[in-house]
XYZ file of C-alpha atoms in Angstrom:
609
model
C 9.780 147.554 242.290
C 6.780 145.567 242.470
C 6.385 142.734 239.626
C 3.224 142.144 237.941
C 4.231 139.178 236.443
C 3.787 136.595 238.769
C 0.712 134.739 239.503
C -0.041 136.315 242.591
C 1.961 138.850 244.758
C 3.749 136.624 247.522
C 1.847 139.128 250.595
C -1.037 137.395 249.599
C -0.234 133.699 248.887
C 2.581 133.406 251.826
C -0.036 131.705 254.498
C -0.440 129.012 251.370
C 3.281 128.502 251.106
C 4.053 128.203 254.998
C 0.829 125.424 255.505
C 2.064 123.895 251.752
C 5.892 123.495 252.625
C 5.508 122.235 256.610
C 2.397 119.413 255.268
C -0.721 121.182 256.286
C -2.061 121.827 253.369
C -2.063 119.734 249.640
C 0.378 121.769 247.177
C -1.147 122.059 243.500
C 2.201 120.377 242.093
C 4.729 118.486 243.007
C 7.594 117.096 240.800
C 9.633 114.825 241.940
C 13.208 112.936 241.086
C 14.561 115.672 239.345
C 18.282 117.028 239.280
C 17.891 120.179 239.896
C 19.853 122.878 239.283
C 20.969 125.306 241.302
C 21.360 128.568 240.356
C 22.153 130.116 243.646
C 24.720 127.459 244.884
C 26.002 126.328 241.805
C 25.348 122.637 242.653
C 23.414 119.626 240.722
C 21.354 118.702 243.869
C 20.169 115.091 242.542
C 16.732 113.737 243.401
C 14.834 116.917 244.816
C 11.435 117.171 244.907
C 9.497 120.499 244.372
C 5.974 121.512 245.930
C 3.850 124.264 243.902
C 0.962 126.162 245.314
C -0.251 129.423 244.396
C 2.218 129.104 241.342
C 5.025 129.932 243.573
C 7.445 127.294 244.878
C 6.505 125.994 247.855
C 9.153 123.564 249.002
C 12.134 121.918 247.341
C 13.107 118.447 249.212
C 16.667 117.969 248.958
C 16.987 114.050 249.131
C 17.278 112.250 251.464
C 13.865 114.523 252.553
C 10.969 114.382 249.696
C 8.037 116.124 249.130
C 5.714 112.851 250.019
C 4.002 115.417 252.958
C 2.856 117.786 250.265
C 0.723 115.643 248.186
C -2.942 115.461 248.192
C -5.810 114.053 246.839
C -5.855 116.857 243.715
C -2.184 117.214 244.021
C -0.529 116.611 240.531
C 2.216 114.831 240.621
C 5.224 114.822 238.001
C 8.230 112.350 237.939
C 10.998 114.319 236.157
C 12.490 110.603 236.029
C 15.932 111.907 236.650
C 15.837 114.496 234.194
C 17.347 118.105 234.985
C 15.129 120.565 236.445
C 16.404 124.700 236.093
C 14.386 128.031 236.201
C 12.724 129.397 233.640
C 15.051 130.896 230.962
C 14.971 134.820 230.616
C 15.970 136.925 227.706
C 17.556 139.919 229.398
C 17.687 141.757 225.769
C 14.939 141.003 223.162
C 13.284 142.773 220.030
C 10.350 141.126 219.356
C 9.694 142.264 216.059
C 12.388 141.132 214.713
C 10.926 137.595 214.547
C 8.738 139.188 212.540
C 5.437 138.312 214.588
C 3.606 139.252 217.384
C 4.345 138.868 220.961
C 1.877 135.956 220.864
C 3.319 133.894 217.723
C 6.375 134.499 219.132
C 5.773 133.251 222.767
C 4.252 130.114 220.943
C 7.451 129.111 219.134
C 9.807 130.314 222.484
C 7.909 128.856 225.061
C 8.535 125.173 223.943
C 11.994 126.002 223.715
C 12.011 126.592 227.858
C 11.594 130.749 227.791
C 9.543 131.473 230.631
C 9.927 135.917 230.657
C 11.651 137.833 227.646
C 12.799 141.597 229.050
C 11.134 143.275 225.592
C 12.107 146.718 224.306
C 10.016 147.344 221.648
C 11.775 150.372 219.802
C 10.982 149.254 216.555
C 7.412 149.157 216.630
C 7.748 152.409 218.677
C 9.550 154.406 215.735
C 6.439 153.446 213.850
C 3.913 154.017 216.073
C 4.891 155.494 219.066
C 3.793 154.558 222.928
C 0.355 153.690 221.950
C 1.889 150.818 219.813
C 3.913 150.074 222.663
C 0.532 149.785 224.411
C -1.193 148.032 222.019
C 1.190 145.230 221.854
C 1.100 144.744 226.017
C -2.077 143.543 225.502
C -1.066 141.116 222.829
C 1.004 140.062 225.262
C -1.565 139.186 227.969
C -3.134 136.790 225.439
C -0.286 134.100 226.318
C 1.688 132.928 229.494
C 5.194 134.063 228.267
C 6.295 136.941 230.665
C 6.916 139.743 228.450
C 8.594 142.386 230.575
C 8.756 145.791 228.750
C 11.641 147.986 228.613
C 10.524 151.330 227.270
C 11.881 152.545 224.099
C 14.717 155.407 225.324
C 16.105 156.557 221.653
C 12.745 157.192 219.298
C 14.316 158.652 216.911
C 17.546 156.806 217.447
C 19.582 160.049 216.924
C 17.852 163.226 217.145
C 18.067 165.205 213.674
C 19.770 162.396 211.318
C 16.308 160.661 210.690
C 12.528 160.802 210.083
C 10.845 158.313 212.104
C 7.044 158.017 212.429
C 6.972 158.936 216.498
C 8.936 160.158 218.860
C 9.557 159.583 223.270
C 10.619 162.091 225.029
C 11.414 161.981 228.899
C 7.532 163.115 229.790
C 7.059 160.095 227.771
C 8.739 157.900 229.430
C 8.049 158.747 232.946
C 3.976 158.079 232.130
C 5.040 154.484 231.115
C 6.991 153.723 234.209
C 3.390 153.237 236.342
C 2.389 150.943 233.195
C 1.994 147.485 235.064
C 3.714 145.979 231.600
C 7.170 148.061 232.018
C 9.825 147.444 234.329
C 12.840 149.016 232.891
C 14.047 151.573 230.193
C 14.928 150.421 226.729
C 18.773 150.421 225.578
C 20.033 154.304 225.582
C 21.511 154.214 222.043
C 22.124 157.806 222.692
C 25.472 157.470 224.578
C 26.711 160.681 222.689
C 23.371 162.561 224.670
C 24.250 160.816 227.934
C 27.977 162.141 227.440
C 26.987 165.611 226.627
C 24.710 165.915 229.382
C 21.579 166.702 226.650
C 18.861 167.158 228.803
C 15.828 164.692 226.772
C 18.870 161.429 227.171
C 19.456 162.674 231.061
C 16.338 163.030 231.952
C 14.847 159.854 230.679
C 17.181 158.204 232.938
C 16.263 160.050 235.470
C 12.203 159.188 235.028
C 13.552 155.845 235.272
C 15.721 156.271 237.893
C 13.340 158.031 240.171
C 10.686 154.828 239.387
C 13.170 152.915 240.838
C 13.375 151.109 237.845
C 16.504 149.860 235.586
C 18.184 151.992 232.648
C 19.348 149.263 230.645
C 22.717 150.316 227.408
C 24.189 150.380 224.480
C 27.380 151.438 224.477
C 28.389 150.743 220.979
C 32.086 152.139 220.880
C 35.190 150.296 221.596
C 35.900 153.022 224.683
C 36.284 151.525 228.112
C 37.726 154.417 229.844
C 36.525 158.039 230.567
C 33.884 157.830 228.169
C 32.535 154.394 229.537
C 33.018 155.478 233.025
C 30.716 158.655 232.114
C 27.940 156.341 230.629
C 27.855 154.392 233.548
C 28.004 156.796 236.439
C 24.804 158.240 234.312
C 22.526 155.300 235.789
C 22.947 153.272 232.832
C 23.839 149.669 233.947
C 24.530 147.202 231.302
C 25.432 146.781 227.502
C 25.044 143.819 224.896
C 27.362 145.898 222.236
C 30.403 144.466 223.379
C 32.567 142.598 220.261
C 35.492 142.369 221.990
C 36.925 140.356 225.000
C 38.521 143.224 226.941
C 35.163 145.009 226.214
C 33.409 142.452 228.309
C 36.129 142.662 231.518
C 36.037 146.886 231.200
C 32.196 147.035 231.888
C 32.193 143.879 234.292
C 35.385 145.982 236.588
C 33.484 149.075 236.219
C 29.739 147.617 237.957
C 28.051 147.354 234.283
C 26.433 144.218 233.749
C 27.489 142.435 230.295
C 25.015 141.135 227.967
C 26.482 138.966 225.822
C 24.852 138.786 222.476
C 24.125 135.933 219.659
C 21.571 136.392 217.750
C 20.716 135.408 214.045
C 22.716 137.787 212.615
C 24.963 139.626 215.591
C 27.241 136.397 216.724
C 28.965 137.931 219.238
C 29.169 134.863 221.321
C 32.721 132.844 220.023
C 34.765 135.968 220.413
C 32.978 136.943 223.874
C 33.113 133.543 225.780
C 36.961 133.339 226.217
C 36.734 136.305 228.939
C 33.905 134.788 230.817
C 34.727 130.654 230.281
C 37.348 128.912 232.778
C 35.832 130.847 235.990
C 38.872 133.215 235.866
C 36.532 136.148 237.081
C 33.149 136.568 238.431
C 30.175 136.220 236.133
C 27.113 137.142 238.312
C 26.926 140.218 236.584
C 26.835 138.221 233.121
C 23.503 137.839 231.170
C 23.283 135.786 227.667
C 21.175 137.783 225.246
C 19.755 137.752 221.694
C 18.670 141.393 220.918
C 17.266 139.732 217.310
C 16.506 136.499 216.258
C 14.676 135.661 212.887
C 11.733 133.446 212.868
C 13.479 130.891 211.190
C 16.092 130.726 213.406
C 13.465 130.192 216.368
C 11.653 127.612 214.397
C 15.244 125.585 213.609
C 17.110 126.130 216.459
C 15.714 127.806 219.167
C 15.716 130.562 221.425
C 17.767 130.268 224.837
C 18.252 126.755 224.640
C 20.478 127.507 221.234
C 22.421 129.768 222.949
C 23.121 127.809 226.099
C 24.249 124.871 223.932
C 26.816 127.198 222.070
C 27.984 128.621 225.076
C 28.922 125.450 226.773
C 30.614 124.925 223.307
C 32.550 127.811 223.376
C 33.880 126.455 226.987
C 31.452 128.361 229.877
C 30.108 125.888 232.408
C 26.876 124.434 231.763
C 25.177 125.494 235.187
C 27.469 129.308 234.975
C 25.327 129.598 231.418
C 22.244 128.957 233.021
C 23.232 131.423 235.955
C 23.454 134.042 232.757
C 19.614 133.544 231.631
C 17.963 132.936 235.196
C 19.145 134.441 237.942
C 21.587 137.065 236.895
C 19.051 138.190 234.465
C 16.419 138.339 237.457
C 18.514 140.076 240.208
C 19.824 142.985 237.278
C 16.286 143.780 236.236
C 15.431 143.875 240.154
C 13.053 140.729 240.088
C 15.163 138.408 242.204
C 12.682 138.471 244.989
C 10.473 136.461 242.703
C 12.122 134.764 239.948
C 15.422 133.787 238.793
C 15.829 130.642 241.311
C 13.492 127.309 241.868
C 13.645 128.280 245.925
C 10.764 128.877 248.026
C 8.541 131.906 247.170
C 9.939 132.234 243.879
C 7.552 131.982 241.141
C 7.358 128.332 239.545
C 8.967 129.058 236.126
C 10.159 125.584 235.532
C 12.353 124.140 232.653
C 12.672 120.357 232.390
C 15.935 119.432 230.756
C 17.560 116.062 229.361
C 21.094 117.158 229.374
C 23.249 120.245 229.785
C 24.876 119.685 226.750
C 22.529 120.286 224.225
C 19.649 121.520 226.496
C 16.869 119.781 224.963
C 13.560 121.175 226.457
C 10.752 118.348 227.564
C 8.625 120.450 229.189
C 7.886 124.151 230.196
C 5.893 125.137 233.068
C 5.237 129.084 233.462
C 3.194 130.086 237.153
C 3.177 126.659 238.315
C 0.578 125.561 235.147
C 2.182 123.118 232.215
C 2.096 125.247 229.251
C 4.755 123.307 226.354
C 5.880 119.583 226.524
C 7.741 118.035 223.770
C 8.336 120.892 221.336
C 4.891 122.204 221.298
C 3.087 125.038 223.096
C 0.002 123.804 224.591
C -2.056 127.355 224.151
C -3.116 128.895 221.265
C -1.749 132.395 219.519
C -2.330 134.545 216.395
C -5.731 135.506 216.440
C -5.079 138.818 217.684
C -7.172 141.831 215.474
C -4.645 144.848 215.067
C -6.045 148.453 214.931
C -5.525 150.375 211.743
C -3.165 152.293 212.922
C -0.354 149.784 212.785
C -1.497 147.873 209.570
C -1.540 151.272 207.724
C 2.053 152.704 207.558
C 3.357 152.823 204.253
C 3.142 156.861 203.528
C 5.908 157.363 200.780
C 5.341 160.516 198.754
C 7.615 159.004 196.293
C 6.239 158.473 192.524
C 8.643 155.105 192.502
C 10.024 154.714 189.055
C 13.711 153.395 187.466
C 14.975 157.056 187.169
C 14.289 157.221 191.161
C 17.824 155.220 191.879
C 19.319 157.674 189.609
C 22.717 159.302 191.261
C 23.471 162.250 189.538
C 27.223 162.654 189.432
C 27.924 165.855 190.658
C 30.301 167.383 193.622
C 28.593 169.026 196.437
C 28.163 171.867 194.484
C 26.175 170.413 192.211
C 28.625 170.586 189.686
C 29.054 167.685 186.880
C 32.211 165.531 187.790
C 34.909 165.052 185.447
C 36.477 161.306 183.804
C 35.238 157.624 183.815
C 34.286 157.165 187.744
C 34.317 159.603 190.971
C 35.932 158.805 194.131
C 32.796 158.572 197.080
C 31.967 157.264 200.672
C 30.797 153.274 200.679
C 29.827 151.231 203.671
C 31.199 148.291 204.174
C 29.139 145.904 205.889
C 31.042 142.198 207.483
C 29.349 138.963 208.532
C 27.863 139.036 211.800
C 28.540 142.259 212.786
C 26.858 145.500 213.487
C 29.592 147.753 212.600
C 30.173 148.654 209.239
C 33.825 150.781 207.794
C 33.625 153.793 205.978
C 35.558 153.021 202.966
C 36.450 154.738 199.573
C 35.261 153.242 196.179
C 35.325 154.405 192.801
C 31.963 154.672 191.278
C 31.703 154.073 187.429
C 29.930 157.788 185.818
C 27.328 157.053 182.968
C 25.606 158.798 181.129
C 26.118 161.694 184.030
C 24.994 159.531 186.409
C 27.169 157.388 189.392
C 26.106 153.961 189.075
C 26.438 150.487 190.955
C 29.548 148.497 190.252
C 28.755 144.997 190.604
C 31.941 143.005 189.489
C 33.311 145.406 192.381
C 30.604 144.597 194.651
C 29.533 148.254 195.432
C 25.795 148.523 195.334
C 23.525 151.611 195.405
C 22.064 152.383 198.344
C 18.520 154.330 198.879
C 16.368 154.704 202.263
C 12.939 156.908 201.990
C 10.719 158.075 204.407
C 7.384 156.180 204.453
C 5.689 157.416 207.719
C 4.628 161.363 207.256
C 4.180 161.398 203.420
C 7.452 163.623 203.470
C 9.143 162.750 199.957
C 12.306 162.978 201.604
C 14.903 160.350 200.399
C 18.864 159.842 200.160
C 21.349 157.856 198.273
C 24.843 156.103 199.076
C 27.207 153.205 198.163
C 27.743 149.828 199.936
C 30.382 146.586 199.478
C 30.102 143.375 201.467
C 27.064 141.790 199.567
C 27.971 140.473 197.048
C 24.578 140.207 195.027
C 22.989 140.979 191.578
C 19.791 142.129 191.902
C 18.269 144.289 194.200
C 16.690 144.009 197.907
C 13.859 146.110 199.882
C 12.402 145.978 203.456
C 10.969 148.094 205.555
C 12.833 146.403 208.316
C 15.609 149.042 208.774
C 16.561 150.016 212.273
C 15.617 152.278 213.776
C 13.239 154.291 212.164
C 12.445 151.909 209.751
C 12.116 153.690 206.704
C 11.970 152.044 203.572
C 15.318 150.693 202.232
C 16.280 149.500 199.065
C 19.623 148.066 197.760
C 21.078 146.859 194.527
C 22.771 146.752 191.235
C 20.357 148.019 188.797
C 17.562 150.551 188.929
C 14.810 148.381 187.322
C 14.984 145.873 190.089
C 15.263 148.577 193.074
C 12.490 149.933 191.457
C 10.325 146.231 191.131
C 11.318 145.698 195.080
C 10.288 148.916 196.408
C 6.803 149.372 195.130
C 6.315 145.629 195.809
C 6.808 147.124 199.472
C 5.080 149.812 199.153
C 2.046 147.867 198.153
C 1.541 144.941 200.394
C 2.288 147.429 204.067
C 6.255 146.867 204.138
C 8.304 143.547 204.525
C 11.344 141.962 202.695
C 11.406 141.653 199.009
C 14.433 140.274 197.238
C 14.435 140.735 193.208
C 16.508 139.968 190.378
C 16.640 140.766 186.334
C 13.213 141.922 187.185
C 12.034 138.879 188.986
C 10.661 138.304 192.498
C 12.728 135.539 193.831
C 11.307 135.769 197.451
C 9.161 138.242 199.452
C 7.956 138.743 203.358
C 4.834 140.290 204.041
C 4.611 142.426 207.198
C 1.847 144.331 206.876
C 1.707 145.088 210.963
C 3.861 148.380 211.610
C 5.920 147.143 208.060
C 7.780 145.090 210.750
C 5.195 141.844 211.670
C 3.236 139.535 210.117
C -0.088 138.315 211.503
C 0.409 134.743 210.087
C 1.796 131.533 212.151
C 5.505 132.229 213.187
C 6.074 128.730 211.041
C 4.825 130.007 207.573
C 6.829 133.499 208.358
C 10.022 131.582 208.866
C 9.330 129.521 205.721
C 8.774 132.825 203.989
C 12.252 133.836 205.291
C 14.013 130.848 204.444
C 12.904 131.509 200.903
C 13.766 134.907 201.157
C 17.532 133.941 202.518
C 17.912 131.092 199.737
C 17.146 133.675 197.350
C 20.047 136.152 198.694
C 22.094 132.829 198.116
C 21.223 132.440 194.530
C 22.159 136.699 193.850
C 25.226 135.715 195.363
C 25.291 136.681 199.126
C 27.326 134.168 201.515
C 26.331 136.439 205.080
C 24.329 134.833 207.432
C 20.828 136.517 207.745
C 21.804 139.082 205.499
C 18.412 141.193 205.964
C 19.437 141.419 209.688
C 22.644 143.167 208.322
C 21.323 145.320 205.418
C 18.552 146.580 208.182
C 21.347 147.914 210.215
C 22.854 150.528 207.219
C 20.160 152.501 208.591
C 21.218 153.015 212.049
C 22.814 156.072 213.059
C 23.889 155.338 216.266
C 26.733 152.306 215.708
C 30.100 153.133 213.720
C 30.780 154.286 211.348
C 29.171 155.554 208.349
C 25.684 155.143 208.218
C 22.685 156.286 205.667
C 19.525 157.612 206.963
C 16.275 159.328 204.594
C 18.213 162.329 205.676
C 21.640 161.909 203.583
C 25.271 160.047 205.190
C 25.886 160.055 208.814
C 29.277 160.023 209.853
C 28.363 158.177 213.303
C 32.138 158.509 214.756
C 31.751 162.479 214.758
C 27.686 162.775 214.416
C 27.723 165.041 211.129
C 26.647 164.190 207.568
C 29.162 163.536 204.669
C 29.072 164.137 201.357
C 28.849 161.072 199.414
C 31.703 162.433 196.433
C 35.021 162.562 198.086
C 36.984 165.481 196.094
C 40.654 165.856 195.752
């Protein structure tokens, strides 16, 4: 596969690199006393020297030999004064979105943090706005040095028939992307029940890819590591960051599947994941460490790659064996190890400068052989990018939203009035940092002939409505595991990103949905008919257009506010935008009514008998 993301192709900078690394010609960089890391030995090599032309690496000088011979008179020179020197660090699972800026903001705060490429699959936007969002947002990307590799959304909708989105891919679709010089892989196939079954739109997507000579990249969300997981696999599709549990990890790893192991802001995967991978009891070249979501605030606080390096070495893996998981392992699945993944001759120059491998403080970043962060800041600018109209208008709810909206009439499936005090009916139940959520039983209090929210038993009313096609369409549920008074809204509710609205009382649902509805979609948080905290993404109802430094403050007031209703979860938006997603067990609710996403058919929300 041919990468577009290097400075130049190495065909025509090679004569450069021979005359640069044998003296006969000045290299453009040279950095010298560093410890560098070694990702494809998995050594500390102490004092090496590195030579740059072309931004490619040119020469590395293992000491005693030094890269004195490569320096000219316009040759600049770094001394890494000791300090550790590792590839570039590479997200091999990323939603962008779900910082809640654009590719630019977010390469600004990344970047700093020692992220050099980000493998990008941009479903959510996609569900909004289909492939010409996906387009629009390559160019964003082209606006800043942070290699944003695209992986082309596989599953838009999610699941065929259980949801309204506002696009949709099909395989034609995808094959016309794989020629896009901004795409090197498909996006996760959520649709593992399509792959199964053979469906022909889930095969032959792979197949596009396949034939590109591309990657499939998974999700393979079920705790099933046998004839099921061996189907998925022999499919094409080659890795999976869905894993929760330890065996989970050694099933895909025995089986060929690469294993992306997850920790994000709100999917913290990580503690229960390491103790199969730490100890180097097996082989972990087919290991990548992944985020899949990360809230802005958590990028502006702690970091991108560099925070999850420092847990992992926590949680026991070897410092240089973590690094292995975001460089080259991440490189060689994605079928860019020609060029990146290493600091070894030829390889792009995507440089990290490190003062430990403890706590993997970044000092400086340098992308393509050119300084672009040192110290904590990025040294290029980001945010000024003009979106089209097309993805700043995409609130479309048909809905007249009023109090009597939330109203649950309580009635069997009939439509018959239920009998007595409360009715027996189908509740998610959502845990901290997870993805899944149960499918439990709860009794819902009847008033006034209506089924209403029980707050002293933490079980909240539910709604999601469609908000791309002006449809009107809307359904209703139950969830426990929040734990709040009030009610909550975003438009951040994977995948198809409808608008969804929680809570205990229908005057607030009401207050946080149209406060959505007007400002283009976001996060709205609202209690005894107060706003305690609001996000404003008017871009796709996903992004904001604003620094990624006043989003994340808009967050943290957002999160402090789910705090005060009574919510102890860690990025509890992250969770409530997952009750939307019909593609991860087990009992789901879509604009389309309950999905039962263990056996793929809707359920009535009144359990009778």
């Amino acid at each position: 596969m041919l990468n577009k993301f290097c400075k130049q192709p190495l065909w025509e900078c090679n004569r450069t690199l021979i005359k640069v690394a044998q003296g006969q010609e000045p290299a453009d960089l040279v950095i010298r006393h560093a410890k560098l890391v070694s990702v494809t030995t998995h050594e500390i090599l102490e004092d090496t020297d590195i030579a740059v032309a072309a931004g490619r690496v040119a020469y590395v000088g293992i000491a005693p030999y030094t890269a004195d011979h490569c320096i000219g008179e316009n040759t600049k020179v770094i001394d890494a004064e000791g300090q550790y020197v590792a590839p570039g660090f590479m997200d091999g699972h990323i939603h962008v979105e779900s910082s809640m800026v654009g590719v630019d903001e977010y390469a600004r705060a990344v970047v700093p943090h020692g992220t050099t490429g980000i493998y990008w699959d941009p479903h959510e936007l996609c569900n909004v706005t289909g492939l010409e969002g996906v387009a629009e947002v390559a160019k964003v990307a082209k606006s800043v040095p942070l290699k944003a590799m695209i992986t082309t959304p596989s599953c838009v909708p999610a699941v065929p028939g259980f949801e309204d989105t506002g696009a949709s891919v099909d395989a034609a679709g995808v094959e016309g992307t794989m020629g896009w010089d901004s795409v090197v892989a498909l996006g996760e196939m959520m649709n593992y029940p399509g792959i199964l079954s053979c469906a022909d739109n889930a095969i032959e997507e792979v197949n596009a890819t396949l034939k590109a000579g591309a990657t499939p990249t998974g999700h393979y969300s079920v705790c099933e590591t046998d004839r099921g997981l061996n189907a998925y696999i022999a499919s094409g599709v080659s890795s999976c960051h869905e894993s929760i549990r330890s065996e989970d990890i050694i099933a895909k790893l025995r089986l060929g599947m690469y294993a992306q192991i997850r920790e994000g802001s709100a999917w913290q995967n990580l503690h229960d994941l390491a103790p199969a991978v730490a100890g180097g009891r097996i082989d972990t070249r087919l290991c990548n460490l992944v985020s899949d979501d990360n809230h802005p605030n958590t990028l502006v606080s702690d970091g991108h790659l560099d925070r999850i390096l420092r847990m992992a070495v926590r949680e026991g893996i070897d410092p240089v064996t973590a690094i292995q998981m975001v460089t080259i392992n991440a490189a060689t699945y994605f079928q860019m190890g020609t060029d990146m993944g290493s600091i070894t001759p030829g390889k792009c120059a995507d440089i990290v400068f490190l003062e430990d491998l403890k706590d993997f403080h970044v000092t400086r970043t340098i992308i393509d052989g050119e300084v672009v962060a040192e110290d904590g800041k990025a040294l290029f600018e980001a945010g000024s990018y003009q979106y089209p109209e097309f993805m700043t208008d995409t609130m479309h709810v048909a809905v007249d939203i009023t109090d009597a909206t939330f109203r649950i009439p309580a009635v069997n499936s009939k439509g018959e009035a239920l009998a007595g005090d409360s009715a027996t009916v189908r509740a998610m139940v959502v845990a901290p940092g997870s993805t899944i959520t149960e499918c439990a039983l709860a009794q819902a209090p009847i008033k006034d002939g209506q089924l209403v929210a029980d707050s002293e038993n933490d079980l909240l009313k539910a709604f999601v409505f469609e908000r791309h096609n002006n449809t009107g369409s809307f359904a209703h549920g139950f969830v426990k595991g929040f734990g709040i008074h009030g009610a909550l809204a975003q438009t951040v509710a994977h995948d198809a990103h409808n608008l969804l609205v929680v809570g205990d009382n229908d005057a607030d649902m009401a207050l946080a949905a149209r406060t959505l509805v007007e400002c283009g979609g976001g996060e709205c948080a609202v209690e005894d008919g107060k706003i305690l905290g609001q996000v404003a993404l008017p871009v796709c109802g996903l992004m904001s257009p604003r620094h990624v430094e006043d989003v994340a403050a808009d967050v943290e007031r957002v999160e402090e506010a789910w705090k005060s209703m009574g919510c102890t979860m860690p990025s509890p938006f992250m969770t409530m935008a997952l009750l939307s997603l019909a593609c991860i067990p087990s009992l789901r609710l879509t604009n389309r009514g309950l999905v039962n996403t263990d056996t793929f058919q809707f359920e009535d929300l009144v359990v009778e008998g």
